[in-house]
């Protein structure tokens, strides 16, 4: 890593410092840490620029549910994260449906842990540190540098009032939801997805709550619909006496009073009598399809900054870990071939994301779109009628098949909601079509525009079937 200072006589606070590395990563979250560790493991110079101070870094608003960590990329091994796993005994979801006076117990497929998220954040940073990554804390990125051809060449930041410029062959944007870097970059000539609006995000808030008596449901993730559609409350047990309680709503809905609504629900539950709040945090998260393309010359976006979140559960840690790794691997390949400024040399990153989880998340988003167009009571009645295993498959897999016998049983249980069932069935068919289409994501940049056109036409059918407002 090379650094130098451009003298600015007499005003130390205005001294411009330049840091030159191979790869600049913005954000010390999950995506940034995996990306940076992967770059460092390959022997390249990398710096992570993080706006928080060293103590606060890794303290991220989250429900603390971590899925599938045993398969996470090796750049930061699971053994290094395990000290943050506070509850590995969770094996099912508990869906409370007050409107129907029903509780559904639904198995959660695969490995699941509830974690101490701040500790997990510190473990990630320690893991990247061990690989040789340098962290610059207290440093807020404010602008992006591009050369005459539009290639991103670095970022401009402020560190405690002092300007610092970071230069690199590649800038990886891991700055989370609604990243400022994308506002500051001219992406007009790139494939990079700029069809991003606040209404495709969820606003969410959580508290860490301590109770004296152990809760009975410490082996379950508890979900409950909020009073409006397209929102849910959760209670995730870090331990049997420490609970992550939170809620969120899609930002195309009328805003919820997150703090008050959570308080009201907590007050209505006897297990939280006398509970103490240990920590409070809120943030936005993308509940939308992944970016169509997250590459531009010299620039890649990962994790929340590229919509890599399961839009039905809000789970984004896994997507961030994989995307960070895939982007870094592609960046290294492009740097080695001297083509970091060529979008085509970065394309395989898009493909790997779509292939691994992006296609599935895009199909799941169809169900989000569906819920925005329906009455919450109708949907809850339908949910109560759905078989648990099938619901779990739908939540995590993006698709499920329901046999005729089950369909009939559901129909009998939810008589009065048959119209919604019919629409849901049509929506499922459209989601399957979309999934098929994403599975043929173009293997190079040349097929991209026609792929997008076909996708948009499938989306038009989805809006017609659901009657929902277009989301993109
Ligand atoms: C309330 C809530 C609950 C959630 N629950 C879960 C859950 O239970 N399970 C799950 O898997 N996912 C959950 N998610 C989603 C998950 O937290 C994210 O998907 C994940 O953290 C994304 O990681 P990331 O590295 O992309 O971004 P982040 O973790 O957001 O990290 C971004 C980093 O960039 C830094 N940064 C931002 N701007 C700048 C700047 N200008 N300059 C320098 N640094 C900057 C930030 O300080 C931060 O450290 C939840 C999200 C929210 C909001």
XYZ file of C-alpha atoms and ligand atoms in Angstrom:
525
model
C 0.000 0.000 0.000
C 1.382 3.415 -0.841
C 0.353 6.631 0.821
C 1.437 10.180 0.299
C 0.385 13.616 1.406
C -0.089 16.706 -0.716
C 1.209 19.481 1.485
C -1.231 22.212 2.360
C 0.844 24.688 4.286
C -0.536 26.026 7.505
C -3.771 23.973 7.631
C -3.193 20.508 8.936
C -6.902 19.665 8.865
C -7.053 20.313 5.111
C -4.080 18.071 4.296
C -5.038 15.808 1.412
C -3.750 12.286 1.827
C -3.820 9.685 -0.928
C -3.872 5.939 -0.327
C -3.146 3.711 -3.336
C -4.055 0.022 -3.267
C -5.166 -2.679 -5.689
C -8.730 -2.818 -4.360
C -10.687 -0.298 -2.297
C -13.585 -1.815 -0.358
C -16.171 0.522 1.166
C -17.939 -0.841 4.257
C -16.793 -3.219 7.001
C -20.019 -5.254 6.979
C -20.391 -8.881 5.915
C -19.981 -8.219 2.190
C -17.007 -5.877 2.634
C -15.160 -8.203 5.016
C -15.572 -11.269 2.770
C -14.541 -9.264 -0.298
C -11.476 -7.788 1.397
C -10.359 -11.090 2.967
C -10.588 -12.775 -0.454
C -8.468 -10.048 -2.075
C -5.867 -10.162 0.712
C -5.696 -13.977 0.606
C -4.742 -13.684 -3.073
C -1.821 -11.440 -2.127
C -3.203 -8.092 -3.259
C -3.294 -4.805 -1.349
C -6.744 -3.932 -0.045
C -8.137 -1.356 2.326
C -11.591 -1.308 3.916
C -12.936 2.206 4.418
C -15.530 2.312 7.207
C -17.422 5.326 8.514
C -17.862 3.948 12.039
C -15.120 3.988 14.647
C -13.257 0.822 15.554
C -15.513 0.004 18.511
C -18.784 0.643 16.706
C -17.785 -1.166 13.478
C -19.760 -4.382 13.051
C -22.705 -3.051 15.066
C -25.420 -3.531 12.444
C -29.220 -3.457 12.712
C -30.274 -7.078 12.258
C -32.719 -9.752 13.387
C -29.662 -11.887 14.279
C -30.890 -14.970 12.388
C -28.031 -16.565 10.463
C -28.820 -19.237 7.900
C -26.500 -21.705 6.238
C -23.211 -20.529 7.784
C -21.582 -23.961 7.488
C -21.346 -23.500 3.714
C -20.087 -19.904 3.813
C -16.984 -19.099 1.770
C -13.667 -20.149 3.281
C -12.182 -16.621 3.228
C -13.547 -16.215 6.766
C -14.051 -19.732 8.111
C -17.095 -20.642 10.155
C -14.877 -21.568 13.111
C -13.915 -17.900 13.344
C -17.559 -16.799 13.493
C -18.817 -19.443 15.897
C -18.043 -17.519 19.110
C -20.932 -15.220 18.110
C -23.469 -18.095 17.772
C -25.562 -17.770 20.921
C -28.411 -20.136 20.015
C -27.981 -23.093 17.671
C -31.070 -24.936 18.927
C -33.582 -23.186 16.642
C -35.213 -25.538 14.134
C -38.556 -24.031 13.189
C -40.556 -20.893 12.547
C -43.596 -20.097 14.668
C -46.101 -18.026 12.703
C -48.615 -16.320 14.950
C -51.789 -15.340 13.078
C -53.976 -13.455 15.559
C -56.662 -12.750 12.945
C -57.247 -16.502 12.647
C -56.379 -17.356 16.257
C -53.798 -19.745 14.829
C -50.133 -20.567 15.403
C -48.333 -22.389 12.588
C -45.167 -24.321 13.407
C -43.081 -24.558 10.237
C -39.736 -26.330 9.884
C -36.822 -24.197 8.719
C -34.732 -26.171 6.231
C -30.929 -26.191 6.665
C -28.652 -24.933 9.402
C -29.763 -21.958 11.485
C -28.287 -19.970 14.375
C -29.314 -16.869 16.269
C -26.240 -14.756 16.861
C -24.910 -11.856 18.865
C -24.705 -9.630 15.790
C -22.177 -7.125 17.132
C -19.869 -9.915 18.235
C -20.381 -11.535 14.816
C -19.422 -8.218 13.163
C -16.231 -8.109 15.226
C -15.443 -11.750 14.339
C -15.783 -10.879 10.634
C -13.402 -7.938 10.999
C -10.925 -10.092 12.969
C -11.141 -12.741 10.228
C -10.360 -10.194 7.507
C -7.600 -8.703 9.673
C -5.992 -12.131 9.939
C -5.863 -12.253 6.137
C -3.899 -8.985 6.118
C -6.692 -6.512 5.358
C -6.136 -2.934 6.517
C -9.140 -1.136 8.045
C -9.510 2.642 8.001
C -12.207 3.508 10.544
C -13.873 6.869 11.157
C -13.634 7.463 7.413
C -16.771 8.509 5.528
C -16.791 8.086 1.746
C -18.383 11.149 0.188
C -17.566 10.954 -3.497
C -16.421 8.633 -6.281
C -13.580 9.331 -8.724
C -13.961 8.454 -12.422
C -11.562 8.990 -15.309
C -12.497 10.488 -18.684
C -13.741 7.135 -19.997
C -16.069 6.751 -16.989
C -13.969 4.076 -15.266
C -14.107 4.312 -11.461
C -10.606 4.954 -10.116
C -11.197 5.575 -6.418
C -13.193 7.395 -3.758
C -12.916 10.575 -1.757
C -13.483 10.384 1.963
C -13.288 12.454 5.140
C -11.491 11.150 8.175
C -12.258 13.213 11.273
C -12.375 16.393 9.194
C -9.373 15.512 7.008
C -9.835 14.638 3.330
C -8.399 11.306 2.179
C -8.381 10.008 -1.392
C -8.341 6.262 -2.050
C -7.164 5.029 -5.447
C -7.416 1.465 -6.717
C -7.846 -0.674 -9.825
C -11.211 -1.698 -8.423
C -13.695 -0.141 -5.999
C -16.038 -2.612 -4.312
C -19.159 -0.987 -2.894
C -20.172 -2.841 0.274
C -21.672 0.278 1.875
C -25.075 -1.301 2.452
C -28.609 -0.268 1.490
C -29.023 3.004 -0.420
C -25.253 3.342 -0.802
C -24.083 6.903 -1.429
C -21.462 5.626 -3.885
C -24.122 4.840 -6.468
C -25.567 8.360 -6.189
C -22.133 9.792 -6.806
C -21.107 7.598 -9.766
C -22.068 8.332 -13.357
C -23.315 4.900 -14.433
C -25.163 5.979 -17.555
C -22.959 4.059 -19.993
C -22.678 0.949 -17.820
C -25.005 -2.042 -17.416
C -25.046 -1.342 -13.659
C -28.649 -1.347 -12.366
C -29.844 2.165 -11.606
C -33.548 1.288 -11.457
C -33.471 1.637 -7.675
C -36.167 3.457 -5.689
C -36.832 3.780 -1.978
C -40.177 1.958 -2.399
C -38.188 -1.246 -3.123
C -36.786 -1.092 0.423
C -38.045 -2.043 3.814
C -37.647 0.173 6.865
C -36.876 -1.986 9.905
C -36.120 -1.556 13.597
C -35.082 -3.907 16.351
C -34.443 -3.963 20.096
C -32.415 -6.447 22.136
C -34.543 -7.305 25.130
C -33.630 -9.118 28.293
C -36.237 -10.997 30.337
C -35.900 -12.623 33.774
C -37.787 -15.842 33.008
C -36.768 -18.021 30.025
C -39.221 -17.865 27.103
C -40.885 -21.140 26.106
C -40.117 -20.715 22.392
C -36.301 -20.539 22.488
C -36.174 -23.197 19.709
C -38.206 -21.074 17.266
C -38.079 -17.932 15.178
C -41.367 -16.219 15.967
C -43.101 -14.228 13.199
C -46.286 -12.229 13.340
C -47.935 -10.005 10.721
C -48.040 -6.305 11.456
C -51.437 -4.682 11.359
C -50.823 -3.686 7.746
C -49.941 -5.985 4.893
C -46.331 -6.328 3.679
C -44.866 -6.028 7.182
C -44.020 -8.411 9.994
C -42.893 -8.478 13.595
C -40.301 -10.936 14.782
C -39.044 -12.352 18.071
C -35.769 -14.228 17.629
C -34.238 -15.801 20.758
C -30.493 -15.115 21.083
C -30.795 -17.139 24.276
C -33.854 -18.118 26.271
C -33.669 -14.774 28.129
C -32.229 -12.450 25.460
C -34.568 -11.739 22.549
C -34.118 -9.780 19.348
C -37.521 -8.146 18.823
C -38.164 -6.141 15.692
C -40.435 -5.215 12.841
C -40.388 -3.709 9.378
C -42.603 -2.481 6.554
C -42.192 -2.031 2.818
C -41.596 1.642 2.066
C -44.343 1.861 -0.561
C -46.834 1.466 2.312
C -47.981 4.181 4.674
C -45.148 4.587 7.229
C -45.487 2.615 10.449
C -44.577 3.989 13.863
C -41.897 1.330 14.303
C -40.875 2.111 17.901
C -44.436 2.548 19.180
C -45.848 -0.416 17.271
C -43.156 -2.683 18.704
C -43.735 -1.311 22.191
C -47.461 -2.005 21.883
C -46.884 -5.611 20.844
C -44.309 -6.163 23.603
C -46.723 -4.789 26.194
C -49.363 -7.263 25.048
C -47.127 -10.307 25.693
C -46.845 -11.573 29.249
C -43.374 -13.082 28.666
C -41.961 -9.543 28.306
C -43.275 -8.212 31.607
C -40.497 -6.288 33.351
C -38.179 -6.744 30.340
C -35.197 -4.447 29.864
C -34.083 -3.005 26.531
C -30.315 -3.455 26.039
C -29.846 -2.004 22.562
C -31.870 -0.272 19.805
C -31.077 0.081 16.102
C -32.956 0.670 12.856
C -32.034 0.650 9.159
C -33.323 0.191 5.624
C -32.871 -3.084 3.755
C -33.528 -3.920 0.118
C -36.582 -6.160 -0.298
C -36.394 -6.306 -4.066
C -34.892 -8.434 -6.792
C -31.075 -8.418 -7.030
C -29.544 -5.804 -9.315
C -29.747 -6.911 -12.958
C -26.061 -6.061 -13.188
C -23.809 -4.948 -10.326
C -20.727 -4.151 -12.407
C -19.362 -1.058 -14.157
C -15.816 -0.305 -15.303
C -13.642 -0.381 -12.164
C -16.678 -0.808 -9.921
C -18.711 -3.632 -8.360
C -21.486 -3.624 -5.745
C -22.022 -6.403 -3.201
C -24.528 -7.352 -0.489
C -27.237 -4.836 0.400
C -25.649 -2.345 -1.995
C -26.717 -4.679 -4.831
C -30.034 -5.999 -3.459
C -28.659 -9.391 -2.370
C -31.313 -10.018 0.287
C -34.031 -12.684 0.374
C -36.963 -10.293 -0.182
C -39.488 -12.416 1.718
C -37.478 -13.097 4.897
C -35.147 -10.054 4.871
C -32.169 -12.414 5.335
C -29.132 -10.804 3.717
C -26.065 -12.062 5.576
C -25.593 -15.130 3.367
C -26.033 -13.203 0.101
C -23.546 -10.589 1.337
C -20.919 -13.234 2.212
C -21.152 -14.972 -1.164
C -21.415 -11.797 -3.248
C -18.384 -10.280 -1.491
C -16.364 -13.389 -2.258
C -17.501 -13.737 -5.874
C -16.879 -10.047 -6.619
C -13.385 -10.177 -5.135
C -12.492 -13.316 -7.102
C -13.664 -11.655 -10.304
C -11.846 -8.416 -9.479
C -8.584 -10.327 -9.023
C -9.027 -12.126 -12.342
C -9.726 -8.819 -14.104
C -6.757 -7.085 -12.462
C -4.458 -9.961 -13.429
C -5.533 -9.701 -17.055
C -5.257 -5.889 -16.994
C -9.006 -5.521 -17.624
C -10.415 -4.097 -14.403
C -11.737 -1.190 -16.494
C -13.710 -3.541 -18.750
C -17.256 -4.482 -17.723
C -17.099 -7.621 -19.843
C -14.216 -8.928 -17.721
C -16.381 -8.547 -14.582
C -19.515 -10.105 -16.036
C -19.022 -13.562 -14.539
C -19.666 -12.033 -11.110
C -23.252 -11.199 -12.169
C -23.677 -14.714 -13.495
C -22.445 -16.387 -10.315
C -24.771 -14.288 -8.162
C -27.805 -15.094 -10.340
C -26.860 -18.744 -10.502
C -26.359 -19.182 -6.761
C -29.181 -17.148 -5.201
C -30.181 -14.188 -7.417
C -32.665 -16.113 -9.572
C -34.344 -17.532 -6.470
C -34.588 -14.097 -4.812
C -36.063 -12.559 -7.980
C -38.773 -15.258 -8.003
C -39.453 -14.719 -4.282
C -39.960 -11.020 -4.926
C -43.046 -11.950 -6.953
C -44.731 -13.021 -3.684
C -43.834 -9.665 -2.140
C -45.463 -7.958 -5.083
C -48.499 -10.207 -4.629
C -48.896 -9.267 -0.946
C -48.912 -5.531 -1.672
C -52.119 -5.977 -3.666
C -54.173 -7.991 -1.127
C -56.028 -7.468 2.089
C -54.029 -8.626 5.115
C -56.900 -10.627 6.686
C -57.476 -12.500 3.454
C -53.780 -13.311 3.201
C -53.559 -14.469 6.798
C -56.517 -16.783 6.350
C -54.766 -18.214 3.355
C -51.486 -18.565 5.237
C -53.299 -20.441 7.992
C -54.608 -22.858 5.363
C -51.244 -23.574 3.785
C -49.316 -26.732 4.683
C -46.223 -25.893 6.760
C -43.590 -27.755 4.732
C -44.843 -26.224 1.514
C -44.739 -22.772 3.055
C -41.142 -23.332 4.170
C -40.188 -24.466 0.664
C -41.869 -21.394 -0.798
C -40.147 -19.033 1.671
C -36.645 -20.276 1.044
C -36.831 -21.941 -2.366
C -38.780 -19.446 -4.447
C -41.080 -22.157 -5.697
C -43.056 -25.105 -4.421
C -45.403 -27.647 -5.936
C -48.745 -28.315 -4.317
C -50.553 -31.543 -5.197
C -54.249 -31.693 -6.002
C -55.161 -33.335 -2.667
C -53.509 -30.565 -0.690
C -55.055 -27.915 -2.904
C -58.494 -29.329 -2.127
C -57.781 -29.430 1.617
C -56.595 -25.829 1.482
C -59.647 -24.832 -0.473
C -61.967 -26.400 2.121
C -60.095 -24.739 5.015
C -60.111 -21.366 3.394
C -63.501 -21.236 1.777
C -64.325 -17.584 1.249
C -60.770 -16.923 0.054
C -60.917 -18.984 -3.082
C -60.399 -15.939 -5.293
C -57.124 -15.203 -3.516
C -56.044 -18.843 -3.851
C -56.725 -18.760 -7.561
C -54.714 -15.542 -7.897
C -51.910 -16.990 -5.782
C -51.795 -20.036 -8.011
C -51.543 -17.827 -11.101
C -48.846 -15.808 -9.354
C -46.901 -18.978 -8.576
C -46.997 -19.934 -12.244
C -45.653 -16.487 -13.158
C -42.931 -16.761 -10.471
C -41.870 -20.121 -11.928
C -41.642 -18.549 -15.393
C -39.511 -15.768 -13.972
C -37.250 -18.280 -12.201
C -36.749 -20.153 -15.497
C -35.863 -16.904 -17.210
C -33.311 -15.930 -14.554
C -31.788 -19.385 -14.921
C -30.853 -18.374 -18.445
C -29.144 -15.139 -17.370
C -26.782 -14.195 -20.226
C -23.261 -15.576 -20.065
C -21.843 -12.375 -21.500
C -22.809 -8.747 -21.731
C -24.073 -8.989 -25.316
C -27.280 -10.856 -24.441
C -28.163 -8.537 -21.555
C -30.617 -6.084 -23.139
C -32.741 -8.796 -24.772
C -32.728 -10.780 -21.504
C -33.969 -7.650 -19.678
C -36.706 -7.054 -22.276
C -38.034 -10.593 -21.870
C -37.853 -10.301 -18.068
C -39.798 -7.018 -18.163
C -42.500 -8.654 -20.236
C -42.835 -11.470 -17.645
C -43.065 -8.773 -14.946
C -45.875 -7.064 -16.879
C -47.811 -10.342 -16.745
C -47.120 -10.540 -13.006
C -48.513 -7.046 -12.416
C -51.568 -7.983 -14.460
C -52.191 -11.221 -12.531
C -51.680 -9.618 -9.118
C -53.136 -6.199 -9.842
C -50.146 -4.753 -7.943
C -48.506 -1.407 -8.673
C -45.338 -1.876 -10.781
C -42.330 -2.046 -8.459
C -39.544 -1.392 -10.952
C -33.577 -4.504 11.125
C -32.918 -5.512 10.197
C -33.015 -6.867 10.477
C -32.334 -7.806 9.673
N -32.375 -9.131 10.030
C -31.622 -10.028 9.372
C -31.517 -11.378 9.826
O -32.079 -11.756 10.854
N -30.743 -12.236 9.106
C -30.068 -11.848 7.992
O -29.397 -12.688 7.359
N -30.150 -10.570 7.539
C -30.891 -9.651 8.217
N -30.922 -8.340 7.793
C -30.174 -7.958 6.593
C -28.680 -7.946 6.875
O -28.413 -7.225 8.065
C -27.955 -7.306 5.685
O -28.403 -7.920 4.507
C -26.444 -7.469 5.792
O -25.967 -6.843 6.950
C -25.797 -6.858 4.561
O -24.413 -6.758 4.733
P -23.599 -5.677 3.911
O -22.173 -5.928 4.236
O -23.999 -5.689 2.496
O -24.059 -4.264 4.487
P -23.973 -3.702 5.962
O -23.926 -4.785 6.965
O -25.060 -2.682 6.078
O -22.564 -2.947 6.017
C -22.345 -1.735 5.352
C -21.178 -1.028 6.029
O -20.835 0.119 5.238
C -20.585 1.218 6.080
N -20.830 2.432 5.289
C -21.998 2.866 4.766
N -21.841 4.022 4.103
C -20.529 4.335 4.209
C -19.749 5.439 3.736
N -20.304 6.427 3.016
N -18.425 5.462 4.034
C -17.854 4.460 4.744
N -18.548 3.384 5.222
C -19.872 3.333 4.956
C -21.584 1.015 7.220
O -21.191 1.736 8.376
C -21.519 -0.494 7.411
O -20.530 -0.875 8.331
C -31.605 -7.375 8.551
C -31.533 -6.005 8.246
C -32.175 -5.081 9.059
C -32.075 -3.615 8.729
